[in-house]
Coordinates of C-alpha atoms and ligand atoms in Angstrom, one line a residue:
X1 CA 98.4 71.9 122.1
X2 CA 96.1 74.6 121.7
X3 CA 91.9 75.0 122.3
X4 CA 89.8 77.9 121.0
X5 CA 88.4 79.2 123.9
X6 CA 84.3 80.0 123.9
X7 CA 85.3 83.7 122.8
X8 CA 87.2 82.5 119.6
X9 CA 84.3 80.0 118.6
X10 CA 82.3 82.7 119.2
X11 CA 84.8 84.9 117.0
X12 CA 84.7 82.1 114.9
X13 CA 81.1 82.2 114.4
X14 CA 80.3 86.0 113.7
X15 CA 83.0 86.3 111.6
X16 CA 81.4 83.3 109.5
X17 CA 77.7 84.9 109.4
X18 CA 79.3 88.5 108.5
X19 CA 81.4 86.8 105.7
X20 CA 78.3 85.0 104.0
X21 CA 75.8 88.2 104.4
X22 CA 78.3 90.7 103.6
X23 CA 81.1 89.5 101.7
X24 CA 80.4 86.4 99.4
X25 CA 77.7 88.6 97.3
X26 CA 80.7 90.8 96.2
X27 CA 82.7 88.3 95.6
X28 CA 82.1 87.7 91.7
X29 CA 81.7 91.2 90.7
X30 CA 85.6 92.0 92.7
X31 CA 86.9 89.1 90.4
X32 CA 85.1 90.7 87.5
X33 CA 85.6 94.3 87.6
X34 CA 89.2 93.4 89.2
X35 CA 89.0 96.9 91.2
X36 CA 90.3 97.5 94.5
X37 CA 86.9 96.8 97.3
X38 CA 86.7 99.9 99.0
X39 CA 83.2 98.7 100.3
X40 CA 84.5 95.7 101.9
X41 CA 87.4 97.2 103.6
X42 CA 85.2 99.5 104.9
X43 CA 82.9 96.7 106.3
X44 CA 86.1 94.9 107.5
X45 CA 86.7 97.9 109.5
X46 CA 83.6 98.7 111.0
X47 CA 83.4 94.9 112.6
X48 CA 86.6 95.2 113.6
X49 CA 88.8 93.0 111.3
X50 CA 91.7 95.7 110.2
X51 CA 94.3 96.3 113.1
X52 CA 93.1 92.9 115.5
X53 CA 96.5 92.6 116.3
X54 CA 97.1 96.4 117.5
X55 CA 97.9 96.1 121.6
X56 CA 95.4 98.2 123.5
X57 CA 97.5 100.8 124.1
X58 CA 98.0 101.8 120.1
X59 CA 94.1 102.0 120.3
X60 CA 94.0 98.0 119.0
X61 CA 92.0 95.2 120.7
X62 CA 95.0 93.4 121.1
X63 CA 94.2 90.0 119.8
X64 CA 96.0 87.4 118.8
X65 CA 97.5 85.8 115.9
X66 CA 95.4 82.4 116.7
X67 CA 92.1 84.9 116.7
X68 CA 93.0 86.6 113.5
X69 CA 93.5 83.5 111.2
X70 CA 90.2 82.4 112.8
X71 CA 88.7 84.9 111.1
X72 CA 90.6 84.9 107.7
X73 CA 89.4 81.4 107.4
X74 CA 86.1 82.4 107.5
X75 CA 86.7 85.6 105.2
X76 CA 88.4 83.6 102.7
X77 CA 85.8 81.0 102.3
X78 CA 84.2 83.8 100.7
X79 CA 86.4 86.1 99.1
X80 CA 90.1 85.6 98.7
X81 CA 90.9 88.8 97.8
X82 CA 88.9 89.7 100.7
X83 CA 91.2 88.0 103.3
X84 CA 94.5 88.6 101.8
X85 CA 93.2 92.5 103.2
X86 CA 92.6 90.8 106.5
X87 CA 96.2 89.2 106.5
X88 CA 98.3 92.0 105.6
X89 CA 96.1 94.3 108.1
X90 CA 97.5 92.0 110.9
X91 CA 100.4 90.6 109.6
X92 CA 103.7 91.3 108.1
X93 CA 104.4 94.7 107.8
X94 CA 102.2 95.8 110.6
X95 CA 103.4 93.0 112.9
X96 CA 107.2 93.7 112.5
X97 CA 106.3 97.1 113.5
X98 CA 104.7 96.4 116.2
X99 CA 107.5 94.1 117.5
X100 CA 110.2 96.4 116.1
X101 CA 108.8 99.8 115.9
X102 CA 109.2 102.8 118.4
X103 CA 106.6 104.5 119.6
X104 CA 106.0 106.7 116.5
X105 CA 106.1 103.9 114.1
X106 CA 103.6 102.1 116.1
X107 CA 101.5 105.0 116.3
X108 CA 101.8 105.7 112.2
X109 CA 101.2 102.3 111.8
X110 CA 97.8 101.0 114.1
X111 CA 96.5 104.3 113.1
X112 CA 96.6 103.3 109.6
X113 CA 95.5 99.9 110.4
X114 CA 92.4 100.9 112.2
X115 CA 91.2 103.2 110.2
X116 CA 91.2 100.9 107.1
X117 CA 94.3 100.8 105.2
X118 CA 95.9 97.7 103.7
X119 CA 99.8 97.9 104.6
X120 CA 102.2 97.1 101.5
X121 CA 105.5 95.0 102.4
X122 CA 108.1 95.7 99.8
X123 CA 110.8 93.0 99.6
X124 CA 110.5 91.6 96.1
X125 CA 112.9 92.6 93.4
X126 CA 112.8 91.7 89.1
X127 CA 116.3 90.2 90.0
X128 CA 115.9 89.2 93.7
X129 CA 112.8 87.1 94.2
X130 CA 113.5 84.3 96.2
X131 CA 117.2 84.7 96.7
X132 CA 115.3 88.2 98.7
X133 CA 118.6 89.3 100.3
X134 CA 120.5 89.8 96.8
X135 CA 118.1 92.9 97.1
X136 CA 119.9 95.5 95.1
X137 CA 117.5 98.4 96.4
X138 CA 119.6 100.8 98.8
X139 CA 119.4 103.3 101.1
X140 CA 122.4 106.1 101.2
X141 CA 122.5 107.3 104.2
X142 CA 122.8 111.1 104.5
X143 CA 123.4 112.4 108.4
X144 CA 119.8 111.5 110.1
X145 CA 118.5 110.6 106.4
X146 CA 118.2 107.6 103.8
X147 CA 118.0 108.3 100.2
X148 CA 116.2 105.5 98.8
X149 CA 116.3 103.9 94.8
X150 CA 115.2 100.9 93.5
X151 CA 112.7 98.8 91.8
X152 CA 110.1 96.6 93.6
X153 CA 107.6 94.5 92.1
X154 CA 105.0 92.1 92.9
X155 CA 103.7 94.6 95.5
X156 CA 100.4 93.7 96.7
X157 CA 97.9 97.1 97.5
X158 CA 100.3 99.2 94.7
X159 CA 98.4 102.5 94.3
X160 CA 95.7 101.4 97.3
X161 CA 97.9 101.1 100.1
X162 CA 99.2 103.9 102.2
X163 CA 101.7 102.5 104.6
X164 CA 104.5 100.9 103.2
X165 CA 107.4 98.7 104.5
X166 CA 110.4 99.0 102.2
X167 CA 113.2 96.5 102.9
X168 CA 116.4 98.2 101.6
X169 CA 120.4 97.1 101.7
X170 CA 121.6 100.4 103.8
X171 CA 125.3 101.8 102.5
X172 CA 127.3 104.3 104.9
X173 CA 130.1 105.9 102.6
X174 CA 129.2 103.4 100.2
X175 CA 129.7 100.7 102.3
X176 CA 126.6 97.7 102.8
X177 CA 125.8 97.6 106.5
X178 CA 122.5 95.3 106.0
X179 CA 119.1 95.1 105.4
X180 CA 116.6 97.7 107.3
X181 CA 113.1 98.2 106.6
X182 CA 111.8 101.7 106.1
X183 CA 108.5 103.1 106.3
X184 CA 107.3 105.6 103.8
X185 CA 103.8 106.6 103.2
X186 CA 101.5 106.5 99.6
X187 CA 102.4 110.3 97.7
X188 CA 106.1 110.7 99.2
X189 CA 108.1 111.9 96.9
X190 CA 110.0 109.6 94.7
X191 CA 107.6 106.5 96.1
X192 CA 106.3 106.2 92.5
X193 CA 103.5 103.1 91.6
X194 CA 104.4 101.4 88.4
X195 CA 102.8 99.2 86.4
X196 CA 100.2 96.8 87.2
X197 CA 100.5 92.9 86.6
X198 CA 97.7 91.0 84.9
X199 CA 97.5 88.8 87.7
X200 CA 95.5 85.1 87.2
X201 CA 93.4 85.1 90.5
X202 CA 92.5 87.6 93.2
X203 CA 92.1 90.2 91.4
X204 CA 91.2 92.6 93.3
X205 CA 94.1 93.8 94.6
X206 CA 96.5 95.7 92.2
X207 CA 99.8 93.6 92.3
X208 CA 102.4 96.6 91.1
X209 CA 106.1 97.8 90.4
X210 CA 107.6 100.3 93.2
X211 CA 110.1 102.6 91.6
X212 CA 112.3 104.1 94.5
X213 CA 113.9 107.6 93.2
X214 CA 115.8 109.3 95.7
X215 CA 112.9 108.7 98.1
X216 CA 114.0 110.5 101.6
X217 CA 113.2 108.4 104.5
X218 CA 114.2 110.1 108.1
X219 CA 116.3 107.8 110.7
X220 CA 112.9 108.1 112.7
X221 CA 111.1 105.8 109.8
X222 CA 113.6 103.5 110.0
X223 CA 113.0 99.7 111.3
X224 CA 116.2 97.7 112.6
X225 CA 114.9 94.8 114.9
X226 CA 117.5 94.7 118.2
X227 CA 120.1 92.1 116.2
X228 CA 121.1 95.5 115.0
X229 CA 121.7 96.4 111.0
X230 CA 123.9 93.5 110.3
X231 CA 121.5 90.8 111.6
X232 CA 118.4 92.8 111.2
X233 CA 116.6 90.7 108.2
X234 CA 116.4 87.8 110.4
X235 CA 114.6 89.4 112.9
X236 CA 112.1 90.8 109.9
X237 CA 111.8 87.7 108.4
X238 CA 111.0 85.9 111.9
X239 CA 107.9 89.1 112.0
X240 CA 106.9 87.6 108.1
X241 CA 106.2 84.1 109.5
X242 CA 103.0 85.4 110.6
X243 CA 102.6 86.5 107.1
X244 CA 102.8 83.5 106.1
X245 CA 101.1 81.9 108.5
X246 CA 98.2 84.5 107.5
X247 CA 98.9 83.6 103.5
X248 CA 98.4 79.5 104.0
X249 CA 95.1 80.2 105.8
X250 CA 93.9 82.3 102.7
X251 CA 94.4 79.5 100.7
X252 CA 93.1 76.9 103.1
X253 CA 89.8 79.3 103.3
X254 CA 88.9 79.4 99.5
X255 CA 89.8 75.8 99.7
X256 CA 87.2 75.2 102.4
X257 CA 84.7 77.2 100.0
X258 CA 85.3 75.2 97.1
X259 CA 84.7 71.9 99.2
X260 CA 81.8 73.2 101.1
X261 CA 80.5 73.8 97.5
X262 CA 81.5 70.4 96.1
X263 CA 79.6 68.5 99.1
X264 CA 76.5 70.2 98.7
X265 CA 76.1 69.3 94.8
X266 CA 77.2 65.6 95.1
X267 CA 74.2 65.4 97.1
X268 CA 71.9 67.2 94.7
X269 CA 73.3 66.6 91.3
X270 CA 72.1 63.2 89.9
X271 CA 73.4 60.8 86.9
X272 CA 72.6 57.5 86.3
X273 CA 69.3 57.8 88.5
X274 CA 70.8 58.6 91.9
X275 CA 73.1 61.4 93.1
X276 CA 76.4 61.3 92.1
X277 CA 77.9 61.2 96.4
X278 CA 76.8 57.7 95.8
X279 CA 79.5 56.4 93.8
X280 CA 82.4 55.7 95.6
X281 CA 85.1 57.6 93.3
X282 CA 83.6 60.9 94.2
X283 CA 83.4 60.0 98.0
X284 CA 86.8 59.2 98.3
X285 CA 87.6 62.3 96.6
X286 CA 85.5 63.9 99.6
X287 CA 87.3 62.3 102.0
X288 CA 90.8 63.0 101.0
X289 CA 89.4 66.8 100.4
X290 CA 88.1 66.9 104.0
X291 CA 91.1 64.9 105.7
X292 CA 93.5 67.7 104.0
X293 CA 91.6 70.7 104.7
X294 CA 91.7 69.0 108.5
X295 CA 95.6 69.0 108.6
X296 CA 96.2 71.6 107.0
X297 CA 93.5 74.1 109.7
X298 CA 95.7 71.9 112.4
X299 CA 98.8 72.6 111.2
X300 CA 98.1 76.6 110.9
X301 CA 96.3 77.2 113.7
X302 CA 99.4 75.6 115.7
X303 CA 102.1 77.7 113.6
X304 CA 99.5 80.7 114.6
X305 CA 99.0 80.1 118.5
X306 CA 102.5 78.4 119.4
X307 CA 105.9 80.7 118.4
X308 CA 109.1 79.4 119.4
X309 CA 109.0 82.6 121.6
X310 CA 105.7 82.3 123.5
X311 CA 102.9 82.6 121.9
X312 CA 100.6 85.1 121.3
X313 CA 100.8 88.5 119.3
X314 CA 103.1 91.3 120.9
X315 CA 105.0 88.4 122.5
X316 CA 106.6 86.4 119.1
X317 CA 105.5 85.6 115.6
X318 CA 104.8 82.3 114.7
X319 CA 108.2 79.8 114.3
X320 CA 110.1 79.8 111.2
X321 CA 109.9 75.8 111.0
X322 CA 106.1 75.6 111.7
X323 CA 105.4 78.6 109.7
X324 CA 106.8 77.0 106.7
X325 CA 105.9 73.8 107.1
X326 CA 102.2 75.0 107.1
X327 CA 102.3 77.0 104.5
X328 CA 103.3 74.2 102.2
X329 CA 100.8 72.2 103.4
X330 CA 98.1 74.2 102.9
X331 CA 98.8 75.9 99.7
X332 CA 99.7 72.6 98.2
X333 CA 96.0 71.1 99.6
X334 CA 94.0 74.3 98.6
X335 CA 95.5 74.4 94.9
X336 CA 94.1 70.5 94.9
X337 CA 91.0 70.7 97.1
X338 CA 90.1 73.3 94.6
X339 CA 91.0 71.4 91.2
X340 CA 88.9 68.3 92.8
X341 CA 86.1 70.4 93.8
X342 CA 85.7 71.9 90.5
X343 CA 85.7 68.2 89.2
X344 CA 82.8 67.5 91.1
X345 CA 81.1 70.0 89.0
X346 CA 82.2 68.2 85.7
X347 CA 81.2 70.9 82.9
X348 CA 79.1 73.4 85.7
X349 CA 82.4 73.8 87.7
X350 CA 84.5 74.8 84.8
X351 CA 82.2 77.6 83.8
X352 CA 82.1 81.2 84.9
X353 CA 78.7 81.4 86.0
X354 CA 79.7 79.3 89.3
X355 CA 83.0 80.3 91.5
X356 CA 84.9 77.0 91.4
X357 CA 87.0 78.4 88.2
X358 CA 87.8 81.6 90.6
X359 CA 88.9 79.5 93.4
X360 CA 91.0 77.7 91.4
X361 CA 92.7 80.7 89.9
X362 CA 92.7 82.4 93.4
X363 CA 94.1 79.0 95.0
X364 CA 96.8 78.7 92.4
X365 CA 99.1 81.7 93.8
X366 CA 99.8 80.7 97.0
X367 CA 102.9 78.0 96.1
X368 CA 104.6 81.2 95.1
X369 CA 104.2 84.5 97.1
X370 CA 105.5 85.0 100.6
X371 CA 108.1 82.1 99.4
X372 CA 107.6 79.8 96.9
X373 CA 106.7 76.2 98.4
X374 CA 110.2 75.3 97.0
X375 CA 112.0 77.5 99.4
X376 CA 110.2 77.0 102.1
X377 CA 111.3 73.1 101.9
X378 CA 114.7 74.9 102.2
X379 CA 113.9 76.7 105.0
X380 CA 112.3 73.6 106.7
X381 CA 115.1 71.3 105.8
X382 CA 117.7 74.0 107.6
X383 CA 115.7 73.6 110.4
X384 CA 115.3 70.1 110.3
X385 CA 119.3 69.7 109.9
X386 CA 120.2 72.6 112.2
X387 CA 122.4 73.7 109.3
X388 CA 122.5 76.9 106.9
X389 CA 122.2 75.7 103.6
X390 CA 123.4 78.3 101.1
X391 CA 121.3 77.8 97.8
X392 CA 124.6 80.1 96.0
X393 CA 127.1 78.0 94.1
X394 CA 130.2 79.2 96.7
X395 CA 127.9 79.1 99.4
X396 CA 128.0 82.6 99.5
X397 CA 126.5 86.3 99.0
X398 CA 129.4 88.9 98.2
X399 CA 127.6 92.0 99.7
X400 CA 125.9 89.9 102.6
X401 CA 129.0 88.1 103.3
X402 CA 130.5 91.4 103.7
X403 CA 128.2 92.8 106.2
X404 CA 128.4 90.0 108.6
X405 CA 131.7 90.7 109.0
Ligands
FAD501 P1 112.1 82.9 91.5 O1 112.8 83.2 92.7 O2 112.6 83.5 90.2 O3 111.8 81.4 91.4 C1 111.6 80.7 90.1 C2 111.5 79.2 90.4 O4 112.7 78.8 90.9 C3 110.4 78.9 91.5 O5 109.7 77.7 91.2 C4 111.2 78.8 92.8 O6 110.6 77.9 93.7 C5 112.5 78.1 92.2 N1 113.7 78.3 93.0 C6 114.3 79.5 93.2 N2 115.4 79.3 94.1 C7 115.3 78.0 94.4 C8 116.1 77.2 95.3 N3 117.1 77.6 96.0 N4 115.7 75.8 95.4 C9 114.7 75.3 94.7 N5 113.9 76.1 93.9 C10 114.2 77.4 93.7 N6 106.6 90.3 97.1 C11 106.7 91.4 98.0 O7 107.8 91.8 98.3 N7 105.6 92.0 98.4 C12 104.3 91.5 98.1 O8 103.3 92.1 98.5 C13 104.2 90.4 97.2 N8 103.0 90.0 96.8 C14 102.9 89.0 95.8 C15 101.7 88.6 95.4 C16 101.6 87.7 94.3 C17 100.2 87.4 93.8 C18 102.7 87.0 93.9 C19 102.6 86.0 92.8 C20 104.0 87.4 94.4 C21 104.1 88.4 95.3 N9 105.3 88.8 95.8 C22 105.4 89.8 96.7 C23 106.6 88.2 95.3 C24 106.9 86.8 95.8 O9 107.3 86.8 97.1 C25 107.9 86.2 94.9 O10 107.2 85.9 93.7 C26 108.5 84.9 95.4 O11 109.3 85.2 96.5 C27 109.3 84.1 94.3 O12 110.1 85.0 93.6 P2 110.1 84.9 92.0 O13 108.7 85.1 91.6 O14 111.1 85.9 91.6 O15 110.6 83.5 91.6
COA502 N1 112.3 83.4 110.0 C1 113.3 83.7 110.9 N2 114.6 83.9 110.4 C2 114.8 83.7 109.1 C3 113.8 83.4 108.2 C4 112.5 83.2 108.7 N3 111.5 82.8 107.9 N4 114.3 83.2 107.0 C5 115.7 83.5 107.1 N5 115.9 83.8 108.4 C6 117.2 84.2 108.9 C7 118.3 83.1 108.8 O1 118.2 82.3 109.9 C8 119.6 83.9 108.8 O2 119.9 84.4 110.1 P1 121.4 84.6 110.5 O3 122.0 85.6 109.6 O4 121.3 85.1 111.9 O5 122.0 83.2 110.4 C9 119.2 85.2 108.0 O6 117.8 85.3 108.2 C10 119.5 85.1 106.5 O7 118.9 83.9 106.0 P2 119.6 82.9 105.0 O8 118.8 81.7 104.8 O9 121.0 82.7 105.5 O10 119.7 83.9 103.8 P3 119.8 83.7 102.3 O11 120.7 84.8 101.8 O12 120.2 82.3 101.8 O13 118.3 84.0 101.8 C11 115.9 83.7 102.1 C12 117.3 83.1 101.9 C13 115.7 84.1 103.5 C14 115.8 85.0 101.3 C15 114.9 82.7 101.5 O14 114.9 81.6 102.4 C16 113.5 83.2 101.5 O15 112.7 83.2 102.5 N6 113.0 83.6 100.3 C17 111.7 84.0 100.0 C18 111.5 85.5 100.3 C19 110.1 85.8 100.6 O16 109.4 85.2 101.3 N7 109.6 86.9 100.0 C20 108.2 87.3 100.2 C21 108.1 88.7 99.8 S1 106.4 89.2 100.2

């Protein structure tokens, strides 16, 4: 089982002051004004927080995946949309390519990392959401070249991200080989931001359509984990467990906020002539708030620090059975730590002079991107069984079927 060491309490405890002088009083006005905070990023990369996970050797301090949800925590508790920054500047598409990656991409990617930019992982389709690998977006090759079309959406950091990870099904001579991911930069040609989606929490960060048309991607920008083409999307989804991992903690953190919040007023607000943490239906409701928020930190950290492959970032992402399983957990605990917080309240908590209502709504989204908490009990129960379990009525994917052959 795992300990923080006295560097990551330490980590732990910066990362907690920073977060309460320098990201909580923003918080609101991000929710508000629903723009993009360049002022935090830039904050979050002056202390360090953008590119943790970048080895030494790409200029990174080479931390690992336990360390970085240490501080998310912390981040989130004060700002989601703050955090989900943090995650996807550790996580997904920058940890596949550093797992992946040659030496270029690597390069590309920490210096992108490090020098504030949010990557944007590109799986999600209008027609393939979480059935991800009917993915209908392709990539033709063309000698050393892919020619890319396509429509993504849901893309978190559309129009504020620069690096982007596109997963695409690649054809030879119109043939599907499998699913690669390719990395194209903000302003390429034929990388085109669509519309935005009037998102219900966090805000701040444009969710947007991709279109693809004919974008050129060179063989060089191309990410195929060591299965090779035909097995690759395992090994990328294995990279998006830290994702995950990094997605659950989010929620956990602005559950943590909320509850924080909750305790505090119990013990100040008064009905009845006493405060209201003296009757017993609001202490339980602490209780089971606290005893979740417990298991679910438990359960995340251990998805974050174990990895059925050893461990710590640059050695394997967290495991596909523990990733999951957290993420349910704590997604399903933040949406009602939050909802019980803003109880506690009664009418205070519901209006939009306090936060609880922005918790909730930032709380709420976590069930359903980065896998809905329906398909990770999929992915869990497979694991559970040792058995693919095909969600298609035959049990099967024509074009996918037809790669693995
Ligand atoms: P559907 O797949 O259409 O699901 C609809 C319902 O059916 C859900 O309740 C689902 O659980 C259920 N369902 C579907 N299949 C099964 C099954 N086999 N068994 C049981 N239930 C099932 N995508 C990206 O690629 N990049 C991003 O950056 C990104 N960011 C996101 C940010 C936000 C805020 C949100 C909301 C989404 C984001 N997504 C992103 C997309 C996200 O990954 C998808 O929304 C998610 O995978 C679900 O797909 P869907 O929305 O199409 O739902
Ligand atoms: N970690 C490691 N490997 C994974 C994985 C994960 N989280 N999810 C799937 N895989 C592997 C499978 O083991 C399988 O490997 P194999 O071909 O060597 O047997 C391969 O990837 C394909 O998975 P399978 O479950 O057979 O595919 P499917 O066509 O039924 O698709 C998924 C199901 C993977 C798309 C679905 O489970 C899923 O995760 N949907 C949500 C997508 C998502 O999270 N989107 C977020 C976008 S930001």
């Amino acid at each position: 089982m795992f300990e923080l060491s006295s560097t990551q309490k330490e980590l732990q405890a910066s990362a907690r002051e920073f977060a309460k002088k320098e990201i909580a009083p923003r918080a609101a006005e991000i929710d508000r004004s629903e723009q993009y905070p360049w002022e935090n990023v830039e904050l979050l990369t002056k202390q360090g927080f953008m590119g943790m996970t970048v080895p030494e050797e790409y200029g990174g301090p080479g931390m690992s995946y336990l360390d970085v949800v240490l501080v998310i925590e912390e981040i989130a508790k004060a700002c989601g949309v703050s955090a989900r920054i943090v995650v996807e500047a550790n996580m997904g598409a920058v940890g596949a390519v550093m797992k992946f990656g040659s030496d270029k991409q690597k390069k590309i990617a920490a210096d992108h990392v490090l020098s504030g930019d949010k990557p944007a992982i590109c799986i999600t389709e209008p027609t393939a959401g979480s059935a991800a690998t009917e993915m209908t977006t392709r990539a033709d090759r063309k000698g050393d070249r892919y020619i890319i079309n396509g429509t993504k959406h849901w893309i978190t950091g559309g129009g504020v991200s620069k690096f982007h990870l596109i997963f695409a099904r690649v054809f030879e001579h119109d043939e599907p080989q499998g699913i690669a991911g390719f990395i194209a930069l903000r302003g390429a040609k034929g990388l085109i931001i669509g519309k935005r989606e009037p998102a219900m929490g966090l805000r701040g960060i444009p969710e947007t359509q991709l279109i693809l048309e004919d974008l050129e991607v060179p063989q060089e920008m191309v990410l195929i984990p060591p299965e090779g083409l035909r097995h690759g999307f395992a090994g990328l989804m294995n990279a998006y467990n830290g994702q995950r991992v990094g997605a659950g903690t989010v929620a956990l953190g602005i559950a943590v906020g909320a509850y924080e919040l909750a305790l505090e007023y119990s013990q100040q607000r008064e009905q009845f002539g006493r405060p209201i943490c003296e009757f017993q239906g609001l202490q339980w409701m602490l209780v089971d708030m606290h005893t979740q928020l417990e298991a679910a930190r438990l359960l995340l950290q251990k998805a974050a620090s174990g990895g059925a492959q050893g461990g710590d970032y640059g050695h394997g992402f967290p495991d596909m059975l523990e990733a999951a399983q957290a993420k349910i957990f704590a997604a399903e605990t933040a949406i009602k730590v939050t909802n019980d917080a803003l109880q506690i309240f009664g009418s205070a908590g519901y209006s939009r002079n306090l936060p609880l209502e922005r918790m909730l709504r930032d709380a709420r989204m976590f069930t359903i991107g980065g896998g809905t908490t329906q398909i990770l009990r999929t992915v869990v129960a497979s694991a559970l069984l040792d058995r693919k379990l095909p969600q298609t009525r035959d049990g099967h994917f024509k074009l996918s079927q037809k790669e693995k052959k």
